[in-house]
Tab-separated table of C-alpha atoms in Angstrom:
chain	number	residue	atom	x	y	z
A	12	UNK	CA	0.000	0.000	0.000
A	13	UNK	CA	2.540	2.513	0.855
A	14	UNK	CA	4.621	1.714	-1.970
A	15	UNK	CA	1.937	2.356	-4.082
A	16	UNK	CA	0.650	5.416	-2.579
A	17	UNK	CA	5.203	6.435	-3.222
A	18	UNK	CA	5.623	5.404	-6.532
A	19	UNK	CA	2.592	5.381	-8.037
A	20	UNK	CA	-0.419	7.200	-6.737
A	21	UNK	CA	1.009	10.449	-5.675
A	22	UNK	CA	2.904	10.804	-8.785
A	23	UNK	CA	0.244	10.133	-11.056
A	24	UNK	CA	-2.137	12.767	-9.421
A	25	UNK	CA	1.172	15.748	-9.366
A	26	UNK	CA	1.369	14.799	-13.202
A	27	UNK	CA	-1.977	15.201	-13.742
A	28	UNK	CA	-2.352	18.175	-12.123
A	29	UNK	CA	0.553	20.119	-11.429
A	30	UNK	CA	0.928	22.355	-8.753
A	31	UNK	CA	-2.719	20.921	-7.054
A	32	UNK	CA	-2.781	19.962	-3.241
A	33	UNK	CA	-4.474	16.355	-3.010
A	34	UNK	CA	-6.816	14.889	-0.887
A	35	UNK	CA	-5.961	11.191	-0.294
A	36	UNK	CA	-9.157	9.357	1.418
A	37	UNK	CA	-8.641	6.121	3.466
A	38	UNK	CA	-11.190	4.187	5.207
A	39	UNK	CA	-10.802	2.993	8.783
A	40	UNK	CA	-8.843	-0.361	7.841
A	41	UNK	CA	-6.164	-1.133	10.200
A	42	UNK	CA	-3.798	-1.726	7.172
A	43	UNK	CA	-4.384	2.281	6.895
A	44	UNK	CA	-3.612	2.685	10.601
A	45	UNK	CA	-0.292	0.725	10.602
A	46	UNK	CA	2.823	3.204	12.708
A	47	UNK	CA	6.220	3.464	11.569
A	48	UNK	CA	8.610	1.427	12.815
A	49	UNK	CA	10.293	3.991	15.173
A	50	UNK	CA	6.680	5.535	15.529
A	51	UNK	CA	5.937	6.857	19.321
A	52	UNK	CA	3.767	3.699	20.100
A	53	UNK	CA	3.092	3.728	23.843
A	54	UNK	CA	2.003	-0.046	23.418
A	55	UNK	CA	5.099	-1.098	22.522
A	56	UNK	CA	7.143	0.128	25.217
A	57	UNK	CA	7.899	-1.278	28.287
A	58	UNK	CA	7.939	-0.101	31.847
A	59	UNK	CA	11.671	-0.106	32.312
A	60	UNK	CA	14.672	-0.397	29.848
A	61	UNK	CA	14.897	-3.788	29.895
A	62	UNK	CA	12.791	-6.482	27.897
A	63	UNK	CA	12.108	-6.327	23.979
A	64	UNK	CA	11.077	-3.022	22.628
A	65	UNK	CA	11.647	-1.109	19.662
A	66	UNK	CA	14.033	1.870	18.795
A	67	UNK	CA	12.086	5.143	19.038
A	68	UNK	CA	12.035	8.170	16.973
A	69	UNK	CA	13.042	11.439	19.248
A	70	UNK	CA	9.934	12.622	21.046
A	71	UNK	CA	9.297	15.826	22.606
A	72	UNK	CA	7.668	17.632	25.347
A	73	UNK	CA	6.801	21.355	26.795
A	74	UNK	CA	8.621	22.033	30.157
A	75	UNK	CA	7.700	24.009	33.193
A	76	UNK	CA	9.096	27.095	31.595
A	77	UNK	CA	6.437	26.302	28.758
A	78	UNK	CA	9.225	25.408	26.798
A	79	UNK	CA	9.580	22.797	23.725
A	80	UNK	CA	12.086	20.134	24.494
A	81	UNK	CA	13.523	17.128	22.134
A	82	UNK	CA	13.362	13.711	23.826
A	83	UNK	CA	15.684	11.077	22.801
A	84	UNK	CA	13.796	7.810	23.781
A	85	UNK	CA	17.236	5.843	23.622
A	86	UNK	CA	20.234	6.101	26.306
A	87	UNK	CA	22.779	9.006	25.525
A	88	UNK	CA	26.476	7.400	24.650
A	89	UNK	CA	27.638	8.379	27.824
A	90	UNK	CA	25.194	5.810	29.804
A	91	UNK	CA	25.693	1.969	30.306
A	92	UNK	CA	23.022	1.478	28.813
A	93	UNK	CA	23.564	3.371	25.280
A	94	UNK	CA	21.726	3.163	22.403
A	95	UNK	CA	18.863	1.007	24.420
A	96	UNK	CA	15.117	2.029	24.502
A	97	UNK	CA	14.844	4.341	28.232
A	98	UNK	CA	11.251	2.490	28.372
A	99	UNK	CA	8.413	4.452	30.228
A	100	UNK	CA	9.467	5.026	33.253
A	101	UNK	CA	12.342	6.633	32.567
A	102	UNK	CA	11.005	8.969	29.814
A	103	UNK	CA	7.827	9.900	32.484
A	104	UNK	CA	10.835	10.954	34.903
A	105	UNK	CA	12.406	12.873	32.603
A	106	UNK	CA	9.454	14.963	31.938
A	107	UNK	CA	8.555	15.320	35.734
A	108	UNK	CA	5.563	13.376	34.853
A	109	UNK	CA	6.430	10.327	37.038
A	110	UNK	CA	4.429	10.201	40.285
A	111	UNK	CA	5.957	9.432	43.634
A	112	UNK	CA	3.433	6.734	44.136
A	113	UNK	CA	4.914	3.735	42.031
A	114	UNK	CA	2.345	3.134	39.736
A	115	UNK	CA	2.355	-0.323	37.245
A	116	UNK	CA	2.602	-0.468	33.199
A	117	UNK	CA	-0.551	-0.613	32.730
A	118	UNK	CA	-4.442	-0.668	35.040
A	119	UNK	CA	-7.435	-2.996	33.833
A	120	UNK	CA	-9.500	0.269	35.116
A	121	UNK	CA	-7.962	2.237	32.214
A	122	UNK	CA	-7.210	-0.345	29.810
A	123	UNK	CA	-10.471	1.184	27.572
A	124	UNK	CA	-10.357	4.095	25.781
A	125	UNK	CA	-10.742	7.458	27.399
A	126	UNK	CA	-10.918	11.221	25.918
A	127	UNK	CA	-10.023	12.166	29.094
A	128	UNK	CA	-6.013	13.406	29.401
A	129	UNK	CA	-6.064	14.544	32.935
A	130	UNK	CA	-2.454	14.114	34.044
A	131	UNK	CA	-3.281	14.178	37.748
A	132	UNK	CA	-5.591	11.003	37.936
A	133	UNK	CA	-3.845	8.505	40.472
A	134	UNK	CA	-6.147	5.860	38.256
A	135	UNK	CA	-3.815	6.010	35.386
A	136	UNK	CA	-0.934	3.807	34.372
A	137	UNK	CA	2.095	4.333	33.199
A	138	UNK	CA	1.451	3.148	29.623
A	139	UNK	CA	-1.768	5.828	29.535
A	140	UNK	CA	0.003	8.269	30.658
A	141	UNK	CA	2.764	7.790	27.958
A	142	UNK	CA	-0.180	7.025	25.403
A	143	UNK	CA	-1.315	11.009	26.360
A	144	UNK	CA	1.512	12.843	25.676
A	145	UNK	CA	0.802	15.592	22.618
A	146	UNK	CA	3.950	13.712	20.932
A	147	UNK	CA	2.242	10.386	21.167
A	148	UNK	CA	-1.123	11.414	20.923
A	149	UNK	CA	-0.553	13.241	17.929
A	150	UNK	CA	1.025	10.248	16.190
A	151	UNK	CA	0.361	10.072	12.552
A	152	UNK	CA	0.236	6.195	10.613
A	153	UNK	CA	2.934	5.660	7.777
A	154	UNK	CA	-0.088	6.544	5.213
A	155	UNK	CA	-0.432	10.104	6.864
A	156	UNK	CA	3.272	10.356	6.992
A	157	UNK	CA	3.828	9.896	3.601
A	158	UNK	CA	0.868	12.024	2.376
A	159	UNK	CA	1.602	15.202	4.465
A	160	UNK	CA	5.188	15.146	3.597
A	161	UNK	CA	4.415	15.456	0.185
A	162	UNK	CA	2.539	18.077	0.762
A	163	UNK	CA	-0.857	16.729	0.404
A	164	UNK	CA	-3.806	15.668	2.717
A	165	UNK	CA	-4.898	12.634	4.184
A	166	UNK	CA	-8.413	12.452	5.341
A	167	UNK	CA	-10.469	9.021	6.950
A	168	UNK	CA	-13.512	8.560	6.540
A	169	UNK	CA	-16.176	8.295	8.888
A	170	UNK	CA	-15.602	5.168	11.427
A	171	UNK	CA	-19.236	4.129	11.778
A	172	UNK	CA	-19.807	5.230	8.519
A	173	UNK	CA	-17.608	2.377	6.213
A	174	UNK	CA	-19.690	2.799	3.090
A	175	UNK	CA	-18.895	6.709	2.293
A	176	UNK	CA	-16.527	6.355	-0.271
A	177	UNK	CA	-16.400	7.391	-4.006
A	178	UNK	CA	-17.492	4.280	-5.242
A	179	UNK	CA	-20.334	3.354	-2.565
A	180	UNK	CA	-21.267	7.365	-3.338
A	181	UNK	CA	-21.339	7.163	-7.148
A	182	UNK	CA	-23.933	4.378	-6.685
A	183	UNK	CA	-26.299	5.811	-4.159
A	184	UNK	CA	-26.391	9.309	-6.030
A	185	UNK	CA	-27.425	7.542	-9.081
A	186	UNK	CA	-30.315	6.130	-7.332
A	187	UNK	CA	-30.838	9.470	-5.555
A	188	UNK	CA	-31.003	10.949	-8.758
A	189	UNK	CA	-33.702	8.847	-10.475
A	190	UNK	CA	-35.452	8.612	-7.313
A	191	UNK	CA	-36.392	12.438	-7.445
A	192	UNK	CA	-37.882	14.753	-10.162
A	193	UNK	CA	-35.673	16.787	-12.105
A	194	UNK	CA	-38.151	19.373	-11.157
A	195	UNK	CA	-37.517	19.114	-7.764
A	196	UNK	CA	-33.486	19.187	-7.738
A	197	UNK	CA	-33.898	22.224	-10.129
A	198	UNK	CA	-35.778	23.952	-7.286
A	199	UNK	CA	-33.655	22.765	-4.413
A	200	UNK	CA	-30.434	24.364	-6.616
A	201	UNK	CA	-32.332	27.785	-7.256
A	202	UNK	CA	-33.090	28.097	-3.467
A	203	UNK	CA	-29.972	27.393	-2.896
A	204	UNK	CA	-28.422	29.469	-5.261
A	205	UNK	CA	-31.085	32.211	-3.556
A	206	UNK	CA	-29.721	31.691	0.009
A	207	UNK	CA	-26.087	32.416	-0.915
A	208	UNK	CA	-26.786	35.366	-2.986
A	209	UNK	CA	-28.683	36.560	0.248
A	210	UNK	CA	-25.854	36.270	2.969
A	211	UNK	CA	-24.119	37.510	0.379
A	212	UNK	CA	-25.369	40.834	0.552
A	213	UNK	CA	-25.240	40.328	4.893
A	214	UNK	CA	-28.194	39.264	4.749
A	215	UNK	CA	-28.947	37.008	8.303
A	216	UNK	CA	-31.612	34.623	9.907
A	217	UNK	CA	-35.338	35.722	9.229
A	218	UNK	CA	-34.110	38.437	7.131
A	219	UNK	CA	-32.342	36.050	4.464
A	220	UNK	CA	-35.278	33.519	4.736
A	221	UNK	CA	-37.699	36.698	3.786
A	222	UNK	CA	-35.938	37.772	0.850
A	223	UNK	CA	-35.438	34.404	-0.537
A	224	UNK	CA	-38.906	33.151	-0.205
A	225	UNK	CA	-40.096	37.374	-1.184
A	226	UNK	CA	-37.866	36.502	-4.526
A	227	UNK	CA	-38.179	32.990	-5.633
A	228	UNK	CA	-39.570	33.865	-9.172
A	229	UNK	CA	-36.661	35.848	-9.227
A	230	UNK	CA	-33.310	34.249	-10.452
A	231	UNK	CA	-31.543	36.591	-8.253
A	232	UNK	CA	-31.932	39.160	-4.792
A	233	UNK	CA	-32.307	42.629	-5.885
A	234	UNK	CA	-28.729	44.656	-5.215
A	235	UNK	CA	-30.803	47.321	-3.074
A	236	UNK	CA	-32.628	44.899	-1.281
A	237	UNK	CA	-31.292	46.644	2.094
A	238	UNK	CA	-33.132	50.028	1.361
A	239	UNK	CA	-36.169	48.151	-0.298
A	240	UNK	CA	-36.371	46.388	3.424
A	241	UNK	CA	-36.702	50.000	5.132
């Protein structure tokens, strides 16, 4: 998938139309979702340096100063340990974030998911505290990656919604379309076309549904419709 998306997708779409900014839409597939391999994957780290884990990408942080500061998640040269994962523990301590109650990798209370990233909770693991972190919370897949550093956009589509794609669309609007008079979409686009000419000319709330409905035979909103309204 990536490969393609490399060497043939994005190519084909910047030779087709030069100097464009794509949007490349994925569906929620976890073949979509798949990290890099030095990704910041709180999942795949473990509590202490010890123990297979992989080699991180530098993360970062914002210190008490409100400061931005570069993480290495691997041992500085200087350390007995160099060139090994720090694991969580030792990256939580290094951003002050470790509590002085020992707490455990990870909690079967919040195992789920949760929206909530209040640092303070004593409920919290380790691993969800590490998961919460802007660096690793803002994680992006490979796919997103890829797409953003070629200066396009990557959109997913709805989760609960696995059937809004271009070709699932192109079907359903062709039934739309013969489902309804021509009549009808005809009026739907003049309204429309109505409304927009209205705020438009600032035209708000009751005031915009007046003038539309006042003009409907009308393919436009007079220009002085302000002083015809006083």
């Amino acid at each position: 998938m990536l490969d393609q998306l490399v060497y043939q997708a994005i190519p084909i779409f910047e030779i087709l139309h030069p100097g464009c900014i794509g949007i490349f839409c994925f569906n929620q597939s976890t073949n979509h979702n798949a990290m890099a391999g030095d990704a910041l994957v709180a999942t795949k780290m473990n509590l202490s340096p010890r123990g297979k884990q992989p080699k991180m990408r530098d993360g970062w942080y914002i210190n008490e100063n409100s400061e931005k500061r570069v993480q290495s998640m691997t041992f500085p040269n200087n350390h007995q340990l160099k060139g090994q994962p720090k694991g969580i523990k030792q990256v939580l301590k290094e951003r002050n974030l470790w509590p002085m109650k020992e707490i455990c990798l990870t909690y079967e209370q919040c195992s789920g998911k949760c929206d909530d990233i209040d640092l303070e909770r004593i409920d919290y693991c380790a691993r969800k505290i590490m998961l919460l972190q802007p660096d690793f919370y803002e994680q992006q897949s490979m796919l997103e990656e890829t797409i953003i550093k070629a200066g396009h956009i990557f959109e997913r589509y709805p989760k609960f919604h696995c059937n809004y794609n271009f070709a699932d669309l192109m079907k359903q609007v062709s039934k739309v379309l013969v489902s309804v008079p021509v009549t009808t979409i005809r009026k739907f686009a003049r309204k429309s076309w109505r409304y927009m000419d209205a705020y438009d000319k600032e035209l708000e709330g009751k005031t915009a549904e007046w003038a539309v409905s006042k003009y409907k035979s009308h393919r436009r909103i007079p220009e002085n419709i302000e002083k015809l309204m006083e």
